[in-house]
Every structure is written in structure tokens, then in C-alpha cells.
Amino acid sequence: MKKLWCHVFAVLIFCSTLTAQPARTKNLRNASYNIKVTLNAQKKQVSGTETITWKNITNKPATDIRLHLYMNAFKNNYSTFIKEAGEKSKLLSKKNRWGWIEIREITDSYNNNLTDKLTFIHPDDNNSEDRTVAVVKLARPVLPGRKIILNIDFTTQLPAIYARTGYYKNFFMIAQWFPKLGVFQKNGEWNCHQFHRNSEFFSDYGIYDVTVNVPAEFKVAGTGNIVSEVKKGLTKTVVFHAEDIHDFAWTASPDFLTKEINYRGTNIKLVYEKDHSSSVKRTFTAVKHAMDFFNSWAGPYPYKNLTILHPPTGAFRASGMEYPQFITAGTFWNIPANLRFPELVTVHEFGHQYWYGLVGNNEFEEAWLDEGINSYYESKIMDKYYGEESSIINLKFLKVGEIVNARNTYIGNTRRDKTLRPSWTYIGGGYSLFSYQKPVLMLKTLENIIGTDLMQKIFRTYFEQWKFRHPGTENFIEIVNKVTGKDYNWFFDQFLKNSLELDYKVASVISTKMPKPDGIFSDSTKIKLKKNSDLYYSVVKIHRKGEAVMPVDVLIVFDNSDSLRYKWDGKERWKKYTFIRDNKILYAEVDPQNKLLLDSNFTNNSRFTEKNRKATTFFSISLICFYQNLIQILSFIA
């Protein structure tokens, strides 16, 4: 959820001991972690041990293992993450508030010390100063179907709050903080990318048992179920347990307040500080809306726990992020009800419990599968419960809905890049547009073509078949084709795998009064023409300006309110419709219902006859001025 708040501001701004088991679990639980650490609140450090139990579920032997050391992204200004972040990295350098992770020792279950077998690699950009991926040569290969147990001693220095992790005063958001395995693939290669400014994560599922020791006055929340919480002297020990997940994050502060509700069999805990009390009810309402919708459009939320955190105001950079069974939302002090930022962020981050959490796509390489699909769900939920025209902002002078927001970003940028590519390789500023906004418009366009019922069936099928597994783009397209009974590869080839522009235009509408009969006619024709002396010859021309091809509706309306509707396959560069009628054409419109939300220019979709051009021009100029003013207002606010 790397860009959610950019997305927002672009608009403006367990049981007693076990987590319940999801039905029909397909997770092989091949990467499990037992972590025991202590938080040193003075040094801003977490240190301790972890035991990783990894099973090789491929038919290839593994001669080494690869580890993500995400916190080293904040180690110095030469890391790949910081270099890609540019000016934003100065937030860390002001008071030398860098972060890092160090593996002090690593051994296997055969008592082999592998510490000196650890080296750093940089598979994405050959940046020799990057330390976010380590490879450890094993003493013996892990054969197919066999397990290895690794014991790791490590220390993590937390940075000042940055990129959804770190500290602010006595608030700690501890995420991407422990050595974590990459994913060993069927081809016998590790998928373990460096940490980039615009990339997220990819890991296997497993069981997590995490014990954290914190100062006694601290309150702790995080992923999974709190099994026990024991105070002893000046410290407190909190034990977490979670199953069928692929990451673990937690938070701690002496200033937390909590509220809990139970909804659909899930205990929902909201963690916040007193400045954010006004958002409690709104947050619970939003997450209940999201759970209801996902229950219908994907499947039931399978866990017994969900924790939502509103970070304190000074730690706003911890907002808007997802972890299994734990999300960070975000709000402001007494934010007005008609500015729906708390709702939007809560809905979006809960959605990631499904798209990233339960369906574990590779966020490094195919970010649209979680961010794009999840943003599509966000748009549907926000529009359903808060109104299509005002689901994000509902002021008297300014109303903004999800689709308007997505199109405002998309218009003018359609050809800049394609959606299907590794997230760190987008053209500058393109990650948010092509991973979030364009997929929203693409999926909504597909829904408009095939119908809402089929679209719902597609996602329910996709969720059922791929929960606790790692799907790719082709798996999703295969399900679309199977559920619809049609081949939609042509659709995804144009708008997902390429950057073709879609733009249909009404080029001209002309109605000309026909001359009175003159010359030699057959008797029947002569009589007809005499009785209908005021006939009009009308011509409508539709142009395909873009390279993309889509079936499109054409509406032609006459001045007596009669109308004709045609379906054009849209393949040729132009299409002409001619008529001889006793009424002139009033106007013509292509895609009159705005089904093709990927169309880069709605302002050329309709046209009046030449006589009415003056009114049409005035309307177009007014519309353009409105959007220009809107963008200026939102830029100022952001």
C-alpha cells in the first residue's frame, strides 16, 4: 500500500491460544517463524533471535537460502531505496536517524555455523552498496520435500518514522524488521528482490509465534492473537500466535487507547491515541462495510482477529499500510465527516487482507494484482456506502467520487507506461497511476462490458482458487476467460500488457435539407417526395483516434426526440452513418453510458449538429475550466 496517501491527497489529500483455521486451507505452511525479541525504547532497537523452519515444496534442490533484510533500506543514502526516494531521504539524515538490521549469527539444525557464508547481493540494479538482500550458502542442499531449520541472532535499529516503519517519540511501528525468506520457485531459483522505493513484498505462508518484551507501561498490538501478556518488574512479555500468514508486524506505545467490537465472528481492535477519538465510530463503520462487501464479492474473512491502528499525528508516515490481520489506517484530529479519509484508508487497507494477504501475489513484479484489484474494490465499496459522486469528498462546492479521482490522474497520461511491469521500473511518477488508478478503470470497464454478476463471479472464483497461494496475471486472465466463456486476452493485451490509448470521437454531425424534387422520377417516388418535401440528409462520422480497439455504442438523437442506437465493433479508423428523414439530427454520442472508462477524452464523445456548435463549445470550455480549477485546488491542499 505504498501510495495510498498519495492517492488520497491527489484527490484533495484468538480463540484462547490459536487463530481459527480458514476453511479448505490450501496453504502448505512452508515458511514458519518463531521470533523472540526485546524492544529497547531508549536505543530504538529490537534485538533477539528467530528460528525459521522452511520446507522445500519444489522438485529442485536448494543449495542456498536468500533473506530479505528490509531495514537496511534505511541504512545510508547509497541504498537503492534511498537513492530512488531522492529528496525524501533527508528526513532520515537530519539527526542521523537511520535504521539498519544486522545478523550477528546464523546456524542450521546440524550445528553448522553459516555466518561467514552470508554475502550481500543486488539482483535488480547491481548497486554494491545495497544491503537489503543476503544469500547464505548452505552446508548441504535442501532436497525436494525436506526441511531446514535456521537459527538467527539479529539486531534491528529502527529509523525515525519513515515509509511505514520506525519510531516517533515513544511510539513504535515495527514492520519489515526481521530477516525474512524470499520465495523459492518451481524453476529452482529464489525470488528475492531488493527493497525499492516503489515496491512491496512477496513471501510464503506459515505459522508465526512471536514473543516481544517491552517496557511494562507499554501497550502492544499487532498481527494475530495475543496468547499471553505478563508483567514482571519493569518489563512486559507479550506472546502472539498466527497461522496461514506471510508476515508479522507490531506496534507499541505507552499512550495507546483501545476499543474492540466483534463483527462477523472477528474480534476487531482499534488502537489509537486520544487526539483521534472522534474517528473511532467512523473507522468501525467503514471496516464493517468493507467486511460485508468482501464477504459477498470474495468470501468470508477467515481469521478471528483484526487490529486497526491510527498512528499518532506526528507519526503520520506510519499510516496507510497493510500486514496480515493488522492494518494501519490514518486520520486527523476532528476531521469533518464529509472528508472521508479515515473511511477510504480503512476500506483500502482492509481490502489488502484479501489482495496481498489471503491471495499472495508477487507485489514486486505484479503490483496491479493487489493494488489495482484492491483499489477497484475500494471504489465499489466507497461508492456503494458513501455515494458515487461524493464517496471521497462531499462538500457543497466540491464533490469527488472514486472514478472521477482515478480519471483525473489517468487523463493525459495514458501512453506513458504499461501496467504489467516490475514496480520499481515504472517511468517517474508512474507507479501510482499504473498500479492503482488505471487498473481501477480497466476493471470497471470490463465490468461494464460483461455485467456486474459475472464480474462478481470472477472474483469469487479467483479468491477461492488462489487463497493462500501465489497467483500471477495469467492465472487471473484464465479465470476471466473461464467464467465468461469468452477470450478476453485481447482486452488485457491492450490495457494491461501495453499502453494503447482508447479514444473514440464524434468527428462531425451534419443535417442538410434536401432540395425539392427536380428532374425525372418514377411516379411513386415523385408522390413520396412531394408529400415529404422537408426531408433532411444527415451524416454522422465517428473516428477512432487511439490505437486501442473496443466495441462501442453509438447514439443518434433527432430533434423530435426519436433516437437510434448502434453497436460498432470499433475496429476501423472511422464509421459513417447516413439518414434521410423528415427530422434533423440534434446530436450524436459515442459510448453514451460512459462504459469505456479507459477512454482518454470524454469531451469529444458527443457532438451537436453544426448549427449547435456554439453551445457545445461553451459547454466543453466550461468543463475544461472546471477541471483545471479542481486540480489547482487539490494541488494547493496536498
XYZ file of C-alpha atoms in Angstrom:
638
model
C 0.000 0.000 0.000
C 2.923 2.214 -0.833
C 0.990 5.074 -2.468
C -2.379 5.215 -0.759
C -1.874 8.592 0.849
C -0.535 9.987 -2.417
C -3.767 8.670 -3.896
C -5.806 10.402 -1.178
C -4.045 13.737 -1.487
C -4.241 13.633 -5.254
C -7.951 13.997 -4.687
C -7.555 16.737 -2.167
C -5.234 14.851 0.021
C -7.737 -15.788 19.002
C -9.613 -18.082 20.486
C -7.724 -18.726 23.765
C -4.495 -19.870 22.124
C -4.992 -20.385 18.417
C -6.134 -18.345 15.448
C -9.085 -20.054 13.769
C -8.251 -22.127 10.754
C -9.644 -20.962 7.405
C -11.906 -23.448 5.676
C -10.398 -25.538 2.886
C -6.879 -24.260 3.544
C -4.594 -24.777 0.564
C -1.625 -23.208 2.300
C 1.340 -25.535 2.633
C 2.801 -23.510 5.529
C 6.296 -23.968 4.245
C 7.893 -20.918 5.900
C 7.269 -20.607 9.635
C 8.904 -18.311 12.201
C 9.453 -18.382 15.939
C 10.748 -14.970 16.993
C 11.750 -13.748 20.466
C 12.887 -10.141 20.816
C 13.254 -7.246 23.223
C 12.427 -3.621 22.444
C 14.963 -1.157 23.842
C 12.877 2.009 23.885
C 15.887 4.223 24.658
C 18.110 2.950 21.871
C 15.150 2.441 19.490
C 16.353 -1.098 18.880
C 14.812 -4.546 18.635
C 17.138 -7.478 19.250
C 16.761 -11.201 19.778
C 16.502 -14.488 17.923
C 14.383 -16.138 15.295
C 14.026 -19.754 14.240
C 12.936 -20.277 10.642
C 11.544 -23.637 9.566
C 11.485 -23.855 5.786
C 10.255 -26.701 3.614
C 11.298 -27.051 0.013
C 7.985 -27.604 -1.802
C 9.525 -27.636 -5.304
C 11.137 -30.532 -7.161
C 14.501 -28.722 -7.264
C 17.217 -28.807 -4.560
C 18.096 -25.558 -2.791
C 21.835 -25.047 -2.269
C 21.443 -21.671 -0.576
C 18.796 -19.509 1.013
C 18.045 -15.851 0.402
C 16.915 -13.388 3.000
C 15.201 -10.029 2.827
C 16.851 -7.533 5.168
C 14.383 -4.746 4.504
C 15.522 -2.433 7.303
C 18.881 -1.937 5.572
C 16.995 0.176 3.050
C 17.296 2.954 5.658
C 20.970 2.358 6.467
C 22.559 5.124 4.380
C 21.957 7.380 1.402
C 23.523 4.880 -1.008
C 20.893 2.177 -0.547
C 18.677 1.531 -3.548
C 15.560 2.622 -1.649
C 17.019 5.950 -0.543
C 18.551 6.713 -3.928
C 15.163 6.137 -5.536
C 13.414 8.219 -2.837
C 15.565 11.254 -3.620
C 14.798 14.343 -1.570
C 12.514 12.451 0.801
C 15.541 10.677 2.260
C 16.612 13.889 4.014
C 14.023 13.104 6.679
C 16.399 10.410 7.941
C 19.638 12.370 7.710
C 18.557 15.400 9.751
C 19.573 13.897 13.099
C 21.298 10.765 11.877
C 18.089 8.802 12.375
C 18.986 5.937 10.066
C 17.874 2.324 10.519
C 19.551 -0.999 9.842
C 19.483 -4.721 10.569
C 22.458 -6.889 11.469
C 22.652 -10.680 11.559
C 25.056 -11.489 14.366
C 24.980 -15.244 13.861
C 23.191 -17.815 11.735
C 23.332 -21.586 12.287
C 21.402 -24.563 10.984
C 19.865 -27.505 12.819
C 23.014 -29.557 12.140
C 25.056 -27.081 14.225
C 26.745 -25.642 11.152
C 27.689 -22.020 11.681
C 26.792 -20.261 8.443
C 27.594 -16.701 9.484
C 30.666 -16.405 7.283
C 28.696 -17.885 4.392
C 26.458 -14.802 4.258
C 27.053 -12.304 1.475
C 25.010 -9.433 0.092
C 23.692 -9.460 -3.444
C 21.855 -6.878 -5.528
C 19.995 -8.694 -8.307
C 17.913 -5.758 -9.526
C 20.300 -2.857 -10.074
C 23.867 -4.015 -9.303
C 24.118 -1.420 -6.521
C 27.018 -2.790 -4.490
C 26.096 -0.547 -1.517
C 22.613 -2.030 -1.157
C 22.271 -4.486 1.737
C 18.610 -5.496 1.528
C 19.160 -8.998 0.124
C 21.518 -11.598 1.588
C 22.428 -15.045 0.294
C 23.614 -17.792 2.654
C 25.422 -20.800 1.220
C 24.132 -23.947 2.937
C 26.306 -26.738 4.296
C 24.099 -29.249 2.500
C 21.306 -28.822 -0.079
C 17.672 -28.856 0.981
C 16.206 -31.598 -1.177
C 12.638 -31.532 -2.525
C 10.148 -32.228 0.237
C 12.766 -31.774 3.001
C 13.066 -29.076 5.677
C 15.800 -26.910 7.087
C 15.806 -25.074 10.415
C 17.787 -21.860 10.688
C 18.588 -20.079 13.956
C 19.390 -16.391 13.632
C 20.548 -13.817 16.169
C 19.843 -10.303 14.958
C 19.536 -6.663 15.961
C 17.347 -4.106 14.235
C 17.917 -0.384 14.638
C 14.639 1.401 13.930
C 14.735 4.596 11.881
C 12.830 7.745 12.656
C 9.353 7.016 11.325
C 9.711 6.620 7.576
C 7.994 4.538 4.928
C 5.555 2.919 7.400
C 8.146 1.799 9.949
C 10.221 3.255 12.792
C 9.704 5.401 15.875
C 8.251 8.757 16.843
C 8.973 9.709 20.465
C 7.597 6.700 22.411
C 5.525 5.355 19.541
C 6.951 2.372 17.674
C 5.706 0.931 14.395
C 7.773 -2.196 13.879
C 7.401 -3.557 10.360
C 9.724 -5.289 7.878
C 12.006 -5.724 10.859
C 13.272 -9.323 10.908
C 15.277 -11.465 8.457
C 12.676 -12.981 6.139
C 12.992 -15.638 3.454
C 12.397 -14.985 -0.191
C 10.294 -17.406 -2.235
C 11.948 -20.490 -3.770
C 10.282 -21.044 -7.125
C 9.496 -24.121 -9.184
C 12.366 -23.320 -11.545
C 14.848 -23.739 -8.698
C 15.566 -20.018 -8.351
C 14.886 -17.668 -5.468
C 12.543 -14.739 -5.961
C 14.100 -12.229 -3.584
C 14.228 -8.661 -4.850
C 15.886 -5.667 -3.280
C 13.757 -3.199 -1.342
C 12.794 -0.370 -3.685
C 11.036 2.914 -3.047
C 8.106 1.680 -5.132
C 7.987 -1.996 -4.307
C 6.386 -4.056 -1.633
C 6.688 -7.696 -0.667
C 6.435 -11.397 -1.518
C 6.688 -14.288 0.949
C 5.460 -17.804 1.614
C 2.767 -18.705 4.139
C 3.409 -20.259 7.505
C 2.855 -20.189 11.263
C 4.220 -17.321 13.345
C 4.935 -17.428 17.068
C 6.318 -14.103 18.221
C 7.336 -13.088 21.747
C 8.127 -9.430 22.436
C 9.496 -7.892 25.621
C 8.716 -4.219 26.127
C 8.768 -1.689 28.986
C 5.962 -2.511 31.447
C 3.994 0.671 30.757
C 3.806 -0.009 27.006
C 0.689 -1.343 25.293
C 1.274 -3.705 22.380
C -0.808 -4.752 19.358
C -0.095 -6.471 16.075
C -0.620 -9.446 13.813
C -2.580 -12.426 15.090
C -3.881 -13.398 18.500
C -2.297 -12.344 21.810
C -1.851 -15.648 23.617
C -0.465 -14.199 26.833
C 0.593 -10.892 28.336
C 2.633 -10.970 31.549
C 4.179 -8.094 33.507
C 7.308 -8.768 35.533
C 9.069 -5.874 37.185
C 9.908 -3.192 34.672
C 9.059 -5.266 31.609
C 6.099 -6.884 29.942
C 6.161 -10.027 27.798
C 3.546 -10.379 25.061
C 3.161 -13.593 23.052
C 1.480 -13.625 19.623
C 0.342 -16.580 17.522
C -0.919 -16.514 13.935
C -1.405 -19.114 11.227
C -1.647 -19.025 7.454
C 0.106 -15.660 7.107
C 3.268 -14.452 5.383
C 4.437 -11.523 7.511
C 4.291 -10.142 11.034
C 4.213 -6.539 12.263
C 3.528 -4.945 15.639
C 3.247 -1.622 17.382
C 3.935 -0.358 20.901
C 3.346 2.826 22.877
C 2.502 3.820 26.461
C -0.180 6.211 25.136
C -2.469 3.817 23.281
C -6.199 3.639 23.834
C -8.191 0.681 22.516
C -11.764 -0.126 21.528
C -12.982 -3.554 20.489
C -16.041 -4.909 18.729
C -16.975 -8.314 17.364
C -18.325 -8.433 13.843
C -18.972 -11.486 11.674
C -17.128 -13.614 14.209
C -13.990 -11.467 14.120
C -12.631 -9.515 17.078
C -11.760 -6.073 15.719
C -9.439 -3.999 17.881
C -8.893 -0.309 17.161
C -5.685 1.191 18.600
C -5.345 4.977 18.718
C -4.356 7.957 20.820
C -6.833 10.363 22.388
C -6.463 13.001 19.653
C -8.125 10.561 17.265
C -11.113 9.595 19.405
C -13.514 11.323 17.016
C -12.660 8.785 14.284
C -13.426 5.642 16.304
C -17.049 5.208 15.230
C -16.270 6.124 11.610
C -13.476 3.564 11.463
C -15.626 0.733 12.804
C -18.444 1.631 10.395
C -16.070 1.641 7.439
C -14.456 -1.693 8.258
C -17.890 -3.304 8.708
C -18.913 -2.025 5.271
C -15.721 -3.493 3.825
C -16.224 -6.859 5.529
C -19.806 -7.066 4.257
C -18.775 -6.329 0.698
C -15.833 -8.732 0.650
C -17.993 -11.440 2.145
C -20.237 -11.128 -0.921
C -17.619 -10.364 -3.568
C -14.805 -12.719 -2.498
C -15.531 -14.835 0.563
C -15.690 -14.655 4.357
C -12.801 -13.120 6.270
C -11.291 -16.321 7.691
C -9.402 -15.047 10.731
C -10.651 -14.384 14.258
C -8.616 -11.200 14.709
C -8.118 -7.861 13.027
C -6.178 -4.934 14.503
C -6.510 -1.395 13.145
C -4.033 1.310 14.140
C -4.460 5.073 13.816
C -0.868 6.289 14.261
C -0.343 9.475 16.269
C -0.297 12.726 14.343
C 3.476 13.074 14.462
C 3.852 9.564 13.050
C 1.588 10.038 10.087
C 4.168 8.337 7.868
C 3.177 5.060 9.521
C -0.337 5.404 8.087
C -1.883 3.529 5.196
C -0.211 0.130 5.257
C -1.266 -3.500 5.423
C 0.048 -6.534 7.261
C -1.671 -9.870 7.886
C -4.536 -9.321 10.358
C -3.166 -5.840 11.080
C -3.591 -2.563 9.206
C -2.501 0.993 9.799
C -5.238 3.407 8.766
C -4.894 7.128 9.404
C -6.879 10.169 10.415
C -6.612 13.759 11.612
C -7.897 15.500 14.706
C -11.646 16.144 14.346
C -11.627 15.623 10.599
C -15.053 16.618 9.152
C -17.419 13.801 8.241
C -17.655 14.991 4.644
C -13.916 14.441 4.151
C -13.812 10.670 4.120
C -10.102 9.996 4.502
C -10.448 7.706 7.548
C -13.084 5.665 5.727
C -11.129 5.461 2.486
C -7.890 4.361 4.122
C -9.644 1.853 6.384
C -11.547 0.324 3.467
C -8.450 0.166 1.288
C -6.185 -1.364 3.911
C -8.780 -3.914 4.980
C -9.059 -4.921 1.318
C -5.399 -5.851 1.391
C -6.250 -8.595 3.858
C -7.579 -10.315 0.735
C -5.477 -8.932 -2.112
C -1.943 -9.435 -0.804
C -2.815 -11.206 2.443
C -5.039 -14.148 1.565
C -4.218 -14.133 -2.153
C -0.452 -13.746 -2.108
C 0.652 -12.320 -5.429
C 4.177 -11.082 -6.075
C 3.956 -7.393 -5.201
C 7.441 -6.727 -6.550
C 6.668 -7.873 -10.064
C 2.884 -7.579 -10.491
C 1.709 -4.851 -8.145
C -1.551 -4.360 -10.027
C -2.796 -7.751 -8.790
C -3.065 -6.380 -5.264
C -3.032 -2.597 -5.515
C -5.119 -2.424 -8.689
C -7.677 -5.043 -7.736
C -7.866 -3.668 -4.206
C -8.367 -0.112 -5.466
C -11.190 -1.415 -7.669
C -12.801 -2.947 -4.571
C -12.208 0.283 -2.670
C -14.034 2.232 -5.369
C -17.001 -0.121 -5.297
C -17.267 -0.093 -1.503
C -16.878 3.661 -1.132
C -19.362 4.355 -3.928
C -21.873 1.852 -2.557
C -21.902 3.136 1.009
C -20.978 6.799 0.610
C -22.362 7.784 -2.821
C -20.815 7.560 -6.264
C -20.463 11.294 -6.789
C -19.148 12.110 -3.333
C -17.552 8.994 -1.895
C -14.280 10.769 -1.088
C -15.200 14.443 -0.722
C -18.707 15.706 -0.098
C -18.502 19.483 0.254
C -21.097 21.913 -1.059
C -18.635 23.369 -3.536
C -16.684 20.216 -4.295
C -17.761 16.603 -4.602
C -15.348 13.898 -5.669
C -16.019 10.209 -6.175
C -13.668 7.312 -6.790
C -13.985 7.129 -10.566
C -13.554 10.881 -11.039
C -10.431 10.666 -8.910
C -8.995 7.813 -10.968
C -9.779 9.516 -14.288
C -8.272 12.824 -13.180
C -4.964 11.029 -12.717
C -5.293 8.908 -15.843
C -6.283 11.560 -18.407
C -3.266 12.858 -20.279
C -1.001 10.026 -19.120
C -2.432 7.038 -20.953
C 0.630 6.303 -23.099
C 3.350 6.964 -20.521
C 3.788 3.354 -19.456
C 2.150 -0.042 -19.246
C 0.723 -1.567 -16.075
C 2.309 -5.019 -16.184
C 5.919 -4.470 -15.196
C 8.066 -4.660 -12.023
C 7.022 -1.856 -9.714
C 10.426 -0.175 -9.481
C 10.738 0.089 -13.281
C 7.829 2.443 -13.982
C 8.527 5.784 -15.559
C 8.937 8.530 -12.939
C 5.689 9.063 -11.066
C 4.037 6.156 -12.863
C 3.766 3.607 -10.051
C 0.611 5.048 -8.521
C -1.106 5.672 -11.842
C -0.390 2.315 -13.442
C -0.663 0.107 -10.349
C -3.681 1.808 -8.783
C -5.742 4.177 -10.926
C -5.505 2.614 -14.380
C -6.388 -0.901 -13.138
C -9.477 0.581 -11.438
C -10.627 1.998 -14.759
C -9.650 -1.183 -16.608
C -11.579 -3.478 -14.264
C -14.579 -1.169 -14.114
C -14.615 -1.032 -17.921
C -14.532 -4.826 -18.017
C -17.430 -4.925 -15.538
C -19.406 -2.531 -17.730
C -18.877 -4.860 -20.691
C -19.631 -8.237 -19.112
C -22.018 -7.176 -16.337
C -21.761 -6.945 -12.563
C -22.940 -10.513 -11.867
C -20.198 -12.067 -13.986
C -17.600 -9.736 -12.504
C -18.584 -10.808 -9.005
C -18.346 -14.456 -10.036
C -14.871 -13.865 -11.475
C -13.544 -12.537 -8.183
C -15.247 -15.139 -6.022
C -13.721 -17.825 -8.263
C -10.304 -16.162 -8.214
C -10.332 -15.887 -4.425
C -11.484 -19.464 -3.877
C -8.916 -20.948 -6.234
C -5.922 -18.866 -5.161
C -6.252 -18.086 -1.447
C -3.068 -18.992 0.466
C -1.256 -19.361 -2.847
C 0.740 -17.223 -5.265
C -1.182 -16.377 -8.446
C 0.136 -14.389 -11.371
C -1.500 -12.247 -14.014
C -2.064 -15.162 -16.378
C -3.941 -17.053 -13.660
C -6.319 -14.128 -13.260
C -6.896 -13.784 -17.009
C -7.504 -17.521 -17.265
C -10.290 -17.232 -14.698
C -11.830 -14.260 -16.525
C -11.935 -16.315 -19.730
C -13.295 -19.389 -17.964
C -16.059 -17.610 -16.071
C -17.210 -15.501 -19.019
C -16.859 -18.307 -21.549
C -15.054 -15.859 -23.849
C -11.480 -14.980 -24.688
C -10.597 -11.601 -23.174
C -6.887 -11.782 -23.855
C -7.371 -9.023 -26.446
C -8.619 -6.737 -23.671
C -5.708 -7.340 -21.300
C -3.185 -7.265 -24.144
C -4.205 -3.684 -24.897
C -4.691 -2.195 -21.456
C -2.571 -4.282 -19.095
C 0.365 -5.514 -21.143
C 0.550 -2.464 -23.388
C -0.156 1.248 -23.156
C -2.552 1.711 -26.062
C -4.758 4.782 -25.882
C -8.526 4.404 -26.139
C -10.320 7.371 -27.668
C -13.473 7.368 -29.783
C -14.686 10.700 -31.129
C -17.796 12.038 -32.822
C -15.990 13.829 -35.634
C -18.945 15.519 -37.341
C -22.741 15.694 -37.343
C -24.356 17.340 -40.355
C -28.039 17.565 -41.328
C -28.750 19.179 -44.684
C -32.183 19.999 -46.024
C -32.746 18.122 -49.242
C -33.724 20.134 -52.347
C -37.229 19.858 -53.701
C -37.683 17.266 -56.434
C -36.418 18.367 -59.814
C -35.954 16.066 -62.774
C -37.486 12.795 -63.863
C -38.727 10.346 -61.190
C -40.944 7.324 -61.196
C -44.480 8.150 -60.195
C -44.232 6.581 -56.748
C -41.035 8.422 -55.870
C -42.407 11.722 -57.089
C -45.533 11.412 -54.969
C -43.488 10.482 -51.889
C -41.149 13.400 -52.284
C -43.934 15.843 -52.823
C -45.655 14.768 -49.634
C -42.407 14.929 -47.679
C -40.864 17.988 -49.164
C -38.883 18.830 -45.963
C -36.519 15.893 -45.866
C -33.029 16.032 -44.385
C -29.934 14.193 -45.421
C -27.869 13.596 -42.261
C -24.363 12.229 -41.829
C -22.619 11.214 -38.607
C -18.915 10.363 -38.623
C -17.233 8.526 -35.747
C -13.441 8.358 -35.541
C -11.172 6.009 -33.601
C -8.373 8.362 -32.587
C -6.493 5.951 -30.328
C -4.743 2.693 -31.134
C -6.892 0.620 -28.784
C -9.982 -1.122 -30.145
C -13.205 -1.734 -28.232
C -16.827 -2.408 -29.195
C -18.677 0.843 -28.661
C -22.276 2.073 -28.632
C -23.342 4.965 -30.854
C -26.452 7.014 -30.031
C -28.077 9.342 -32.542
C -30.855 11.660 -31.355
C -33.170 13.588 -33.691
C -34.848 16.903 -32.997
C -38.229 15.241 -32.445
C -36.679 13.155 -29.625
C -36.519 9.991 -31.722
C -33.276 8.107 -31.241
C -31.336 5.278 -32.808
C -28.675 3.162 -31.146
C -25.982 1.171 -32.934
C -23.222 -1.193 -31.835
C -19.943 -0.639 -33.682
C -17.051 -3.097 -33.339
C -14.713 -0.099 -33.332
C -12.060 -1.791 -35.450
C -11.830 0.562 -38.414
C -10.479 4.065 -38.141
C -13.876 5.584 -38.879
C -17.534 4.775 -39.251
C -20.196 6.754 -41.126
C -23.961 6.671 -40.565
C -26.294 8.296 -43.117
C -30.017 9.017 -42.901
C -32.824 10.526 -44.984
C -35.567 11.547 -42.591
C -38.076 14.295 -42.059
C -36.194 15.332 -38.895
C -32.755 16.729 -38.413
C -30.216 15.181 -36.077
C -29.928 17.033 -32.795
C -26.730 15.340 -31.606
C -24.722 12.126 -31.764
C -22.860 10.449 -28.934
C -20.374 7.630 -28.785
C -20.388 5.471 -25.626
C -23.416 7.347 -24.232
C -23.380 5.470 -20.923
C -19.654 6.076 -20.378
C -18.967 2.362 -20.138
C -15.459 2.754 -21.515
C -13.857 4.459 -18.535
C -10.451 3.991 -20.147
C -11.449 6.464 -22.879
C -8.891 9.223 -22.585
C -11.210 12.059 -23.598
C -14.909 12.131 -22.749
C -15.253 15.706 -24.047
C -15.172 14.554 -27.690
C -17.709 11.764 -27.181
C -20.700 13.868 -28.234
C -21.416 16.494 -30.818
C -24.392 18.579 -31.847
C -25.164 19.435 -35.450
C -23.048 22.204 -36.917
C -25.733 24.736 -36.105
C -25.410 23.938 -32.398
C -21.625 24.058 -32.265
C -21.632 27.306 -30.308
C -23.445 25.746 -27.352
C -21.260 22.650 -27.473
C -18.074 24.723 -27.484
C -19.261 26.726 -24.495
C -20.035 23.541 -22.573
C -16.641 21.994 -23.390
C -14.732 25.106 -22.356
C -16.691 25.314 -19.104
C -15.931 21.660 -18.351
C -12.228 22.102 -19.024
C -12.100 25.200 -16.818
C -13.838 23.297 -14.021
C -11.288 20.507 -14.083
C -8.383 22.934 -14.235
C -9.711 24.778 -11.178
C -10.337 21.466 -9.408
C -6.774 20.292 -9.989
C -5.394 23.625 -8.755
C -7.482 23.430 -5.575
C -6.400 19.869 -4.861
C -2.747 20.642 -5.576
C -2.894 23.508 -3.087
C -4.477 21.327 -0.407
C -1.986 18.462 -0.977
